[in-house]
CSV table of C-alpha atoms in Angstrom, one decimal:
chain,number,residue,atom,x,y,z
A,1,MET,CA,13.4,-12.4,18.2
A,2,THR,CA,11.9,-15.8,18.0
A,3,GLY,CA,8.9,-17.4,16.4
A,4,ARG,CA,9.4,-15.8,13.0
A,5,PRO,CA,7.5,-17.9,10.5
A,6,GLU,CA,9.7,-19.6,7.9
A,7,GLY,CA,10.1,-17.7,4.7
A,8,THR,CA,9.4,-14.2,6.0
A,9,ASP,CA,13.0,-13.2,6.6
A,10,LYS,CA,13.5,-11.3,3.4
A,11,VAL,CA,10.5,-9.2,2.7
A,12,ALA,CA,12.5,-5.9,2.8
A,13,PRO,CA,13.3,-4.6,-0.7
A,14,GLY,CA,16.3,-2.7,0.6
A,15,ARG,CA,16.6,-0.7,3.8
A,16,GLY,CA,14.3,2.3,4.2
A,17,ALA,CA,16.1,4.4,6.8
A,18,GLU,CA,19.3,3.8,8.7
A,19,ASN,CA,18.6,5.8,11.8
A,20,GLU,CA,16.4,4.3,14.4
A,21,PHE,CA,13.1,6.2,14.7
A,22,LEU,CA,12.2,7.2,18.2
A,23,VAL,CA,8.8,7.8,19.6
A,24,GLU,CA,8.5,9.2,23.2
A,25,SER,CA,5.1,7.7,23.9
A,26,ASP,CA,4.7,4.0,24.1
A,27,ASP,CA,1.0,4.4,23.3
A,28,ALA,CA,1.9,6.2,20.1
A,29,LEU,CA,4.5,3.6,19.2
A,30,ALA,CA,2.1,0.7,19.8
A,31,ALA,CA,-0.5,2.5,17.6
A,32,LEU,CA,2.1,3.1,14.9
A,33,VAL,CA,3.1,-0.6,14.8
A,34,ASN,CA,-0.6,-1.4,14.7
A,35,VAL,CA,-1.5,0.9,11.8
A,36,ILE,CA,1.5,-0.3,9.8
A,37,ALA,CA,0.3,-3.9,10.3
A,38,VAL,CA,-3.2,-3.0,9.4
A,39,ILE,CA,-2.2,-1.2,6.2
A,40,GLY,CA,0.2,-4.0,5.3
A,41,ASP,CA,-2.3,-6.8,5.9
A,42,ASN,CA,-5.2,-5.1,4.1
A,43,GLU,CA,-3.0,-4.4,1.1
A,44,TYR,CA,-1.7,-8.0,1.2
A,45,PHE,CA,-5.1,-9.7,1.5
A,46,LEU,CA,-6.8,-7.4,-1.0
A,47,GLY,CA,-4.0,-8.2,-3.5
A,48,ARG,CA,-4.2,-11.9,-2.7
A,49,ARG,CA,-8.0,-12.0,-3.1
A,50,VAL,CA,-7.9,-10.1,-6.4
A,51,SER,CA,-5.1,-12.4,-7.6
A,52,GLU,CA,-7.6,-15.3,-7.4
A,53,TRP,CA,-9.5,-13.5,-10.1
A,54,ALA,CA,-6.6,-12.9,-12.4
A,55,ASP,CA,-7.6,-15.7,-14.6
A,56,ALA,CA,-11.4,-15.4,-14.1
A,57,GLY,CA,-12.6,-11.9,-14.6
A,58,PRO,CA,-15.8,-11.4,-16.7
A,59,LEU,CA,-13.8,-9.8,-19.5
A,60,LEU,CA,-10.3,-10.1,-20.8
A,61,GLU,CA,-9.5,-6.6,-19.7
A,62,SER,CA,-10.9,-7.0,-16.2
A,63,THR,CA,-8.8,-10.2,-15.9
A,64,ALA,CA,-5.7,-8.4,-16.9
A,65,ALA,CA,-6.6,-5.5,-14.5
A,66,CYS,CA,-6.8,-8.0,-11.7
A,67,ALA,CA,-3.3,-9.2,-12.4
A,68,ALA,CA,-2.0,-5.6,-12.4
A,69,ILE,CA,-3.9,-4.7,-9.2
A,70,THR,CA,-2.5,-7.8,-7.6
A,71,GLN,CA,1.1,-6.8,-8.4
A,72,ASP,CA,0.5,-3.3,-7.0
A,73,LYS,CA,-1.2,-4.4,-3.8
A,74,LEU,CA,1.3,-7.1,-3.0
A,75,GLY,CA,4.1,-4.7,-3.8
A,76,HIS,CA,2.6,-2.1,-1.4
A,77,SER,CA,2.5,-4.7,1.4
A,78,ARG,CA,6.1,-5.7,0.7
A,79,ALA,CA,7.2,-2.1,1.0
A,80,ILE,CA,5.2,-1.5,4.2
A,81,TYR,CA,6.0,-4.7,6.2
A,82,PRO,CA,9.7,-4.0,6.7
A,83,LEU,CA,8.8,-0.9,8.8
A,84,LEU,CA,7.6,-3.3,11.4
A,85,GLU,CA,11.1,-4.5,11.9
A,86,GLU,CA,12.6,-1.0,11.9
A,87,LEU,CA,10.6,0.3,14.8
A,88,PRO,CA,11.9,-0.2,18.4
A,89,TRP,CA,9.0,-2.4,19.3
A,90,PRO,CA,9.5,-5.9,20.7
A,91,ASN,CA,8.1,-8.8,18.8
A,92,PRO,CA,6.1,-6.9,16.1
A,93,PRO,CA,3.8,-8.8,13.7
A,94,THR,CA,5.7,-10.3,10.9
A,95,GLY,CA,5.2,-9.4,7.3
A,96,LEU,CA,3.1,-11.9,5.3
A,97,GLN,CA,4.2,-13.7,2.2
A,98,GLY,CA,1.8,-16.5,2.5
A,99,GLU,CA,-1.8,-16.7,3.7
A,100,VAL,CA,-1.0,-18.7,6.8
A,101,ASP,CA,2.3,-17.1,7.8
A,102,ARG,CA,0.7,-15.9,11.1
A,103,ALA,CA,-2.5,-16.7,12.9
A,104,ARG,CA,-3.6,-13.1,13.8
A,105,ARG,CA,-4.7,-11.0,10.8
A,106,TYR,CA,-5.0,-7.3,10.8
A,107,SER,CA,-7.3,-7.2,7.7
A,108,VAL,CA,-11.0,-6.8,7.4
A,109,SER,CA,-13.0,-10.0,7.7
A,110,PHE,CA,-14.5,-9.5,4.3
A,111,LEU,CA,-11.1,-10.6,2.9
A,112,ASP,CA,-10.7,-13.7,5.0
A,113,ASP,CA,-11.7,-16.1,2.4
A,114,PRO,CA,-11.5,-16.2,-1.4
A,115,LEU,CA,-14.0,-13.8,-2.9
A,116,PRO,CA,-16.8,-16.1,-4.2
A,117,SER,CA,-18.2,-13.8,-6.9
A,118,TRP,CA,-17.2,-10.9,-9.1
A,119,SER,CA,-19.5,-8.6,-7.2
A,120,ASN,CA,-17.4,-9.4,-4.1
A,121,VAL,CA,-14.3,-8.3,-6.0
A,122,VAL,CA,-16.0,-5.0,-7.1
A,123,ALA,CA,-17.1,-4.4,-3.5
A,124,ALA,CA,-13.7,-5.0,-2.1
A,125,LEU,CA,-12.0,-2.7,-4.6
A,126,ALA,CA,-14.7,0.0,-4.2
A,127,LEU,CA,-15.0,-0.1,-0.4
A,128,VAL,CA,-11.8,-1.5,1.1
A,129,GLY,CA,-9.3,0.2,-1.2
A,130,PRO,CA,-10.6,3.7,-0.6
A,131,ALA,CA,-10.6,3.1,3.2
A,132,VAL,CA,-6.9,2.1,3.2
A,133,ASN,CA,-6.2,5.2,1.1
A,134,VAL,CA,-7.8,7.4,3.7
A,135,VAL,CA,-5.5,6.0,6.4
A,136,LEU,CA,-2.5,6.4,4.0
A,137,GLU,CA,-3.5,10.1,3.6
A,138,SER,CA,-3.5,10.5,7.3
A,139,VAL,CA,0.1,9.3,7.5
A,140,GLU,CA,1.3,10.9,4.3
A,141,ASN,CA,2.9,13.7,6.2
A,142,SER,CA,3.8,11.7,9.2
A,143,ARG,CA,6.9,12.5,11.2
A,144,TYR,CA,7.9,9.0,10.6
A,145,GLU,CA,9.4,9.7,7.2
A,146,ALA,CA,9.9,6.1,6.1
A,147,LEU,CA,6.1,5.6,6.4
A,148,ALA,CA,5.2,9.0,4.9
A,149,ARG,CA,7.3,8.3,1.8
A,150,ARG,CA,5.7,4.9,1.2
A,151,ALA,CA,2.3,6.3,1.8
A,152,HIS,CA,2.9,9.1,-0.8
A,153,ARG,CA,4.1,6.6,-3.3
A,154,ILE,CA,1.3,4.1,-2.7
A,155,LEU,CA,-1.3,6.9,-3.1
A,156,ASP,CA,0.3,8.0,-6.4
A,157,GLU,CA,0.0,4.4,-7.7
A,158,GLU,CA,-3.5,4.1,-6.3
A,159,LYS,CA,-4.9,6.8,-8.6
A,160,LEU,CA,-5.3,4.3,-11.5
A,161,THR,CA,-6.8,1.6,-9.3
A,162,SER,CA,-9.3,4.0,-7.7
A,163,ALA,CA,-10.5,5.2,-11.1
A,164,TYR,CA,-10.7,1.6,-12.3
A,165,ALA,CA,-12.7,0.6,-9.2
A,166,GLU,CA,-15.1,3.4,-9.8
A,167,SER,CA,-15.7,2.2,-13.4
A,168,LEU,CA,-16.3,-1.3,-12.1
A,169,VAL,CA,-19.0,0.0,-9.8
A,170,ARG,CA,-20.7,1.8,-12.7
A,171,GLN,CA,-20.5,-1.3,-14.9
A,172,ILE,CA,-21.9,-3.8,-12.5
A,173,ALA,CA,-24.6,-1.4,-11.2
A,174,TYR,CA,-25.7,-0.5,-14.8
A,175,GLU,CA,-28.2,-3.4,-14.9
A,176,GLU,CA,-30.6,-4.3,-12.2
A,177,ARG,CA,-29.3,-7.8,-11.5
A,178,GLY,CA,-25.7,-6.6,-11.1
A,179,ARG,CA,-26.8,-3.7,-8.9
A,180,ALA,CA,-28.8,-6.0,-6.7
A,181,LEU,CA,-25.7,-8.2,-6.2
A,182,LEU,CA,-23.5,-5.3,-5.5
A,183,GLN,CA,-26.1,-4.1,-3.0
A,184,GLU,CA,-25.9,-7.4,-1.1
A,185,ARG,CA,-22.1,-7.1,-0.9
A,186,VAL,CA,-22.3,-3.5,0.2
A,187,ASN,CA,-24.8,-4.4,2.9
A,188,ASP,CA,-22.4,-7.0,4.2
A,189,LEU,CA,-19.2,-4.9,4.0
A,190,PHE,CA,-20.3,-1.4,4.8
A,191,PRO,CA,-20.7,-1.7,8.6
A,192,GLU,CA,-17.3,-3.2,8.9
A,193,MET,CA,-15.7,-0.4,6.9
A,194,LEU,CA,-17.4,2.3,9.0
A,195,CYS,CA,-16.1,0.6,12.1
A,196,TRP,CA,-12.7,0.3,10.5
A,197,PHE,CA,-11.8,3.9,11.3
A,198,GLY,CA,-12.3,3.2,15.0
A,199,PRO,CA,-14.6,4.8,17.6
A,200,GLU,CA,-14.4,8.5,18.0
A,201,GLY,CA,-11.5,9.6,20.2
A,202,GLU,CA,-9.7,6.2,20.1
A,203,GLU,CA,-6.6,6.5,22.3
A,204,GLY,CA,-4.1,5.1,19.8
A,205,ILE,CA,-5.2,7.4,17.1
A,206,GLU,CA,-5.1,10.4,19.4
A,207,ALA,CA,-1.6,9.4,20.5
A,208,LEU,CA,-0.5,9.2,16.9
A,209,ARG,CA,-1.9,12.7,16.3
A,210,ALA,CA,-0.2,14.1,19.4
A,211,GLU,CA,3.1,12.8,18.2
A,212,GLY,CA,2.7,14.1,14.7
A,213,LEU,CA,2.5,10.6,13.3
A,214,ALA,CA,-0.9,10.9,11.8
A,215,SER,CA,-3.1,13.9,10.9
A,216,MET,CA,-6.7,12.7,11.1
A,217,SER,CA,-9.0,11.7,13.9
A,218,ASN,CA,-11.2,8.7,13.7
A,219,GLU,CA,-14.2,10.7,12.7
A,220,GLU,CA,-12.3,12.8,10.2
A,221,MET,CA,-11.1,9.6,8.4
A,222,ARG,CA,-14.6,8.1,8.5
A,223,GLN,CA,-16.2,11.3,7.1
A,224,ARG,CA,-13.5,11.6,4.4
A,225,TYR,CA,-14.2,8.0,3.4
A,226,LEU,CA,-17.9,8.6,3.2
A,227,ASP,CA,-17.3,11.8,1.1
A,228,ARG,CA,-15.4,9.6,-1.3
A,229,ILE,CA,-17.7,6.5,-1.7
A,230,VAL,CA,-21.3,7.6,-1.0
A,231,PRO,CA,-21.8,9.9,-4.0
A,232,LEU,CA,-20.5,7.2,-6.4
A,233,LEU,CA,-22.6,4.4,-4.9
A,234,LYS,CA,-25.8,6.4,-4.5
A,235,GLY,CA,-25.3,7.8,-7.9
A,236,CYS,CA,-25.3,4.2,-9.2
A,237,GLY,CA,-28.5,3.4,-7.4
A,238,VAL,CA,-26.9,1.5,-4.5
A,239,GLU,CA,-28.6,2.3,-1.2
A,240,ILE,CA,-26.3,3.4,1.6
A,241,PRO,CA,-27.7,3.8,5.1
A,242,VAL,CA,-26.2,7.3,5.6
A,243,GLU,CA,-27.7,10.8,5.4
A,244,ARG,CA,-25.9,14.1,4.8
A,245,ASP,CA,-26.4,16.6,7.5
A,246,GLU,CA,-25.7,19.8,5.6
A,247,SER,CA,-26.0,22.0,8.7
A,248,GLU,CA,-23.3,20.1,10.4
A,249,GLY,CA,-21.4,19.4,7.2
A,250,ARG,CA,-21.1,15.7,8.0
A,251,TRP,CA,-22.6,12.2,7.2
A,252,GLU,CA,-24.9,10.6,9.8
A,253,TYR,CA,-24.7,6.8,9.8
A,254,GLY,CA,-26.5,5.7,12.9
A,255,ASP,CA,-25.3,3.1,15.4
A,256,LEU,CA,-22.3,0.9,14.4
A,257,PRO,CA,-21.8,-2.7,15.6
A,258,TRP,CA,-19.1,-1.9,18.1
A,259,ASN,CA,-19.9,-5.1,20.1
A,260,GLU,CA,-18.5,-7.1,17.2
A,261,TRP,CA,-15.5,-4.9,16.7
A,262,ASN,CA,-12.0,-6.1,17.3
A,263,GLN,CA,-10.0,-3.0,17.8
A,264,LEU,CA,-6.5,-4.5,17.8
A,265,GLN,CA,-7.0,-6.3,14.5
A,266,ARG,CA,-9.4,-3.7,13.1
A,267,ARG,CA,-12.0,-6.2,11.9
A,268,LEU,CA,-15.5,-7.4,12.7
A,269,GLU,CA,-15.7,-10.7,14.6
A,270,ARG,CA,-18.1,-12.4,12.2
A,271,SER,CA,-19.6,-15.8,12.9
A,272,LYS,CA,-18.8,-18.2,10.1
A,273,ALA,CA,-22.5,-19.0,9.9
A,274,THR,CA,-23.4,-15.5,8.7
A,275,ALA,CA,-20.3,-14.9,6.6
B,1,MET,CA,38.4,8.2,-3.9
B,2,HIS,CA,36.0,8.0,-6.8
B,3,THR,CA,33.8,10.9,-7.8
B,4,VAL,CA,30.0,10.8,-8.0
B,5,GLU,CA,30.2,11.0,-11.8
B,6,GLU,CA,32.5,8.0,-12.0
B,7,VAL,CA,30.0,6.0,-9.9
B,8,ARG,CA,27.2,7.3,-12.1
B,9,ASP,CA,29.1,6.2,-15.2
B,10,ALA,CA,29.5,2.7,-13.8
B,11,LEU,CA,25.8,2.6,-13.1
B,12,ARG,CA,25.2,3.4,-16.8
B,13,GLU,CA,26.4,-0.1,-17.4
B,14,VAL,CA,23.8,-1.7,-15.2
B,15,LEU,CA,20.7,-2.5,-17.3
B,16,ASP,CA,17.1,-2.8,-16.2
B,17,PRO,CA,16.4,-6.5,-16.1
B,18,GLU,CA,13.4,-6.1,-18.4
B,19,TYR,CA,14.5,-3.6,-21.0
B,20,PRO,CA,18.0,-2.8,-22.5
B,21,ILE,CA,18.2,0.6,-20.8
B,22,SER,CA,20.4,1.6,-17.9
B,23,LEU,CA,19.1,2.3,-14.4
B,24,VAL,CA,20.5,5.8,-14.8
B,25,ASP,CA,18.6,6.4,-18.1
B,26,LEU,CA,15.5,4.8,-16.6
B,27,GLY,CA,15.5,7.4,-13.9
B,28,LEU,CA,15.8,5.0,-11.0
B,29,ILE,CA,19.0,6.4,-9.4
B,30,ARG,CA,18.0,9.2,-7.1
B,31,GLY,CA,21.2,10.0,-5.3
B,32,ILE,CA,24.9,9.1,-5.2
B,33,GLU,CA,27.4,9.9,-2.6
B,34,VAL,CA,31.0,8.5,-2.1
B,35,GLU,CA,32.7,8.6,1.3
B,36,GLY,CA,36.1,7.0,1.1
B,37,SER,CA,35.6,3.4,-0.1
B,38,LYS,CA,31.9,3.4,0.5
B,39,ALA,CA,29.3,4.3,-2.1
B,40,TYR,CA,25.8,5.4,-1.0
B,41,ILE,CA,23.1,4.9,-3.6
B,42,LYS,CA,19.5,6.2,-3.4
B,43,LEU,CA,17.2,4.1,-5.6
B,44,THR,CA,13.5,4.1,-6.5
B,45,TYR,CA,11.5,1.7,-8.7
B,46,THR,CA,9.1,2.1,-11.6
B,47,CYS,CA,6.4,0.5,-9.4
B,48,MET,CA,6.1,-0.8,-5.9
B,49,GLY,CA,5.2,-4.2,-7.3
B,50,CYS,CA,8.4,-4.4,-9.3
B,51,PRO,CA,9.4,-8.1,-9.3
B,52,ALA,CA,13.0,-7.4,-10.1
B,53,MET,CA,13.8,-5.3,-7.0
B,54,ASP,CA,16.3,-7.7,-5.5
B,55,MET,CA,17.9,-8.3,-8.9
B,56,ILE,CA,18.4,-4.6,-9.5
B,57,GLN,CA,20.0,-4.1,-6.1
B,58,ASP,CA,22.3,-7.1,-6.6
B,59,ASP,CA,23.4,-5.7,-10.0
B,60,VAL,CA,24.1,-2.2,-8.6
B,61,ARG,CA,26.1,-3.7,-5.8
B,62,ASP,CA,28.1,-6.1,-8.0
B,63,ARG,CA,29.0,-3.4,-10.5
B,64,LEU,CA,30.1,-0.9,-8.0
B,65,LEU,CA,32.2,-3.4,-6.1
B,66,GLU,CA,34.1,-4.1,-9.3
B,67,MET,CA,35.4,-0.5,-9.1
B,68,GLU,CA,38.8,-0.4,-7.6
B,69,GLY,CA,38.6,1.5,-4.3
B,70,ILE,CA,34.9,0.7,-3.6
B,71,ASP,CA,34.6,-1.8,-0.8
B,72,GLU,CA,31.1,-1.2,0.4
B,73,VAL,CA,27.8,-0.2,-1.2
B,74,ASP,CA,24.9,1.1,0.8
B,75,ILE,CA,21.6,1.1,-1.1
B,76,GLU,CA,18.6,3.0,0.2
B,77,VAL,CA,15.2,2.6,-1.4
B,78,VAL,CA,13.6,6.0,-1.2
B,79,TRP,CA,10.3,5.2,-2.9
B,80,GLU,CA,10.2,8.5,-4.7
B,81,THR,CA,7.5,8.6,-7.4
B,82,TRP,CA,8.5,7.5,-10.9
B,83,SER,CA,6.9,8.3,-14.2
B,84,ARG,CA,7.9,8.3,-17.9
B,85,LYS,CA,9.1,11.8,-17.5
B,86,ASP,CA,12.0,10.5,-15.4
B,87,ILE,CA,13.5,8.6,-18.4
B,88,THR,CA,16.3,10.5,-20.1
B,89,PRO,CA,16.2,11.4,-23.8
B,90,LEU,CA,18.8,8.7,-24.5
B,91,GLY,CA,16.7,6.2,-22.6
B,92,LYS,CA,13.6,7.1,-24.5
B,93,LYS,CA,15.5,6.7,-27.8
B,94,GLN,CA,16.7,3.2,-26.7
B,95,LEU,CA,13.2,2.2,-25.6
B,96,LYS,CA,11.8,3.2,-29.0
B,97,GLN,CA,14.4,1.1,-30.7
B,98,VAL,CA,13.1,-2.0,-29.0
B,99,GLY,CA,9.5,-1.1,-29.7
B,100,VAL,CA,8.6,0.5,-26.4
B,101,VAL,CA,7.1,3.9,-26.9
């Protein structure tokens, strides 16, 4: 393979599995490579963005927490990326160790640039983190055991981060000014996170399910995500443009900006002027 | 050919880079097999962000290659979950002695 950026040749902390993993369907294999890159990049950039607050949190304990979360997230990405090399797929995305290691990012656009305020950090931890966890839950019992084992371990480590992120939401939303700032961030990020799970019936996700590589459909993931975040945010007075349809047992969220959606990289194509 | 217990005893001499406790007592060694002159080690870490992963693998490999009759060491990171419950009683005692509860 050529074109590997310098410095990314040793991201593997030991081999994960010796036997080559085979997938019958090329569509499923392509989707598997994609979902691994997406998990890896979102973990990486979430860690990197939080790291930039590891000397600047509003309290000493939040500053220390940023350092701990950074270590976790970057560690998760380092454990996930080597799988891209294990799969029999030509020229997969490389793992990231630096921000500019590769031009194409598979992370949400909200994480493209350093987070400019603490409310951005809280929004990223409260909205991006749980979304990644839902996808990890979908692959936790994957037939691809190397991914399943990592997903299980990451989810175990994420329990603390998730609880901490919830407490940050409650803290910042306790007063009107903080709640208004968080509301602005949520307004900006929420549509991207709803799109992030993909349009209903997405071919790649269906191929993964057919091969036993993932368990949840696009809509199942999106609904599970909403189950997780809407009660917390609404309970803190943050307005979320969704309604619960009890008769259908699901959240209704209206139209999503699919015209701005980049399905390969799972991100919104935002214009810099509005970012 | 060495036995699994002989390999485990050798690994009791490999200390965690951070604390004076062996990888065995810290609960990181999750499997040992010996086939002829090759040792297979299954390893996990205390956290996925562990900064000493490469160092630990190097130390495991170096110690086992010191054993007469071991020519090759295969280390597989299995990413099994780890908690304080995985520390042996001896390991807990050693950690208490250095002020880690």
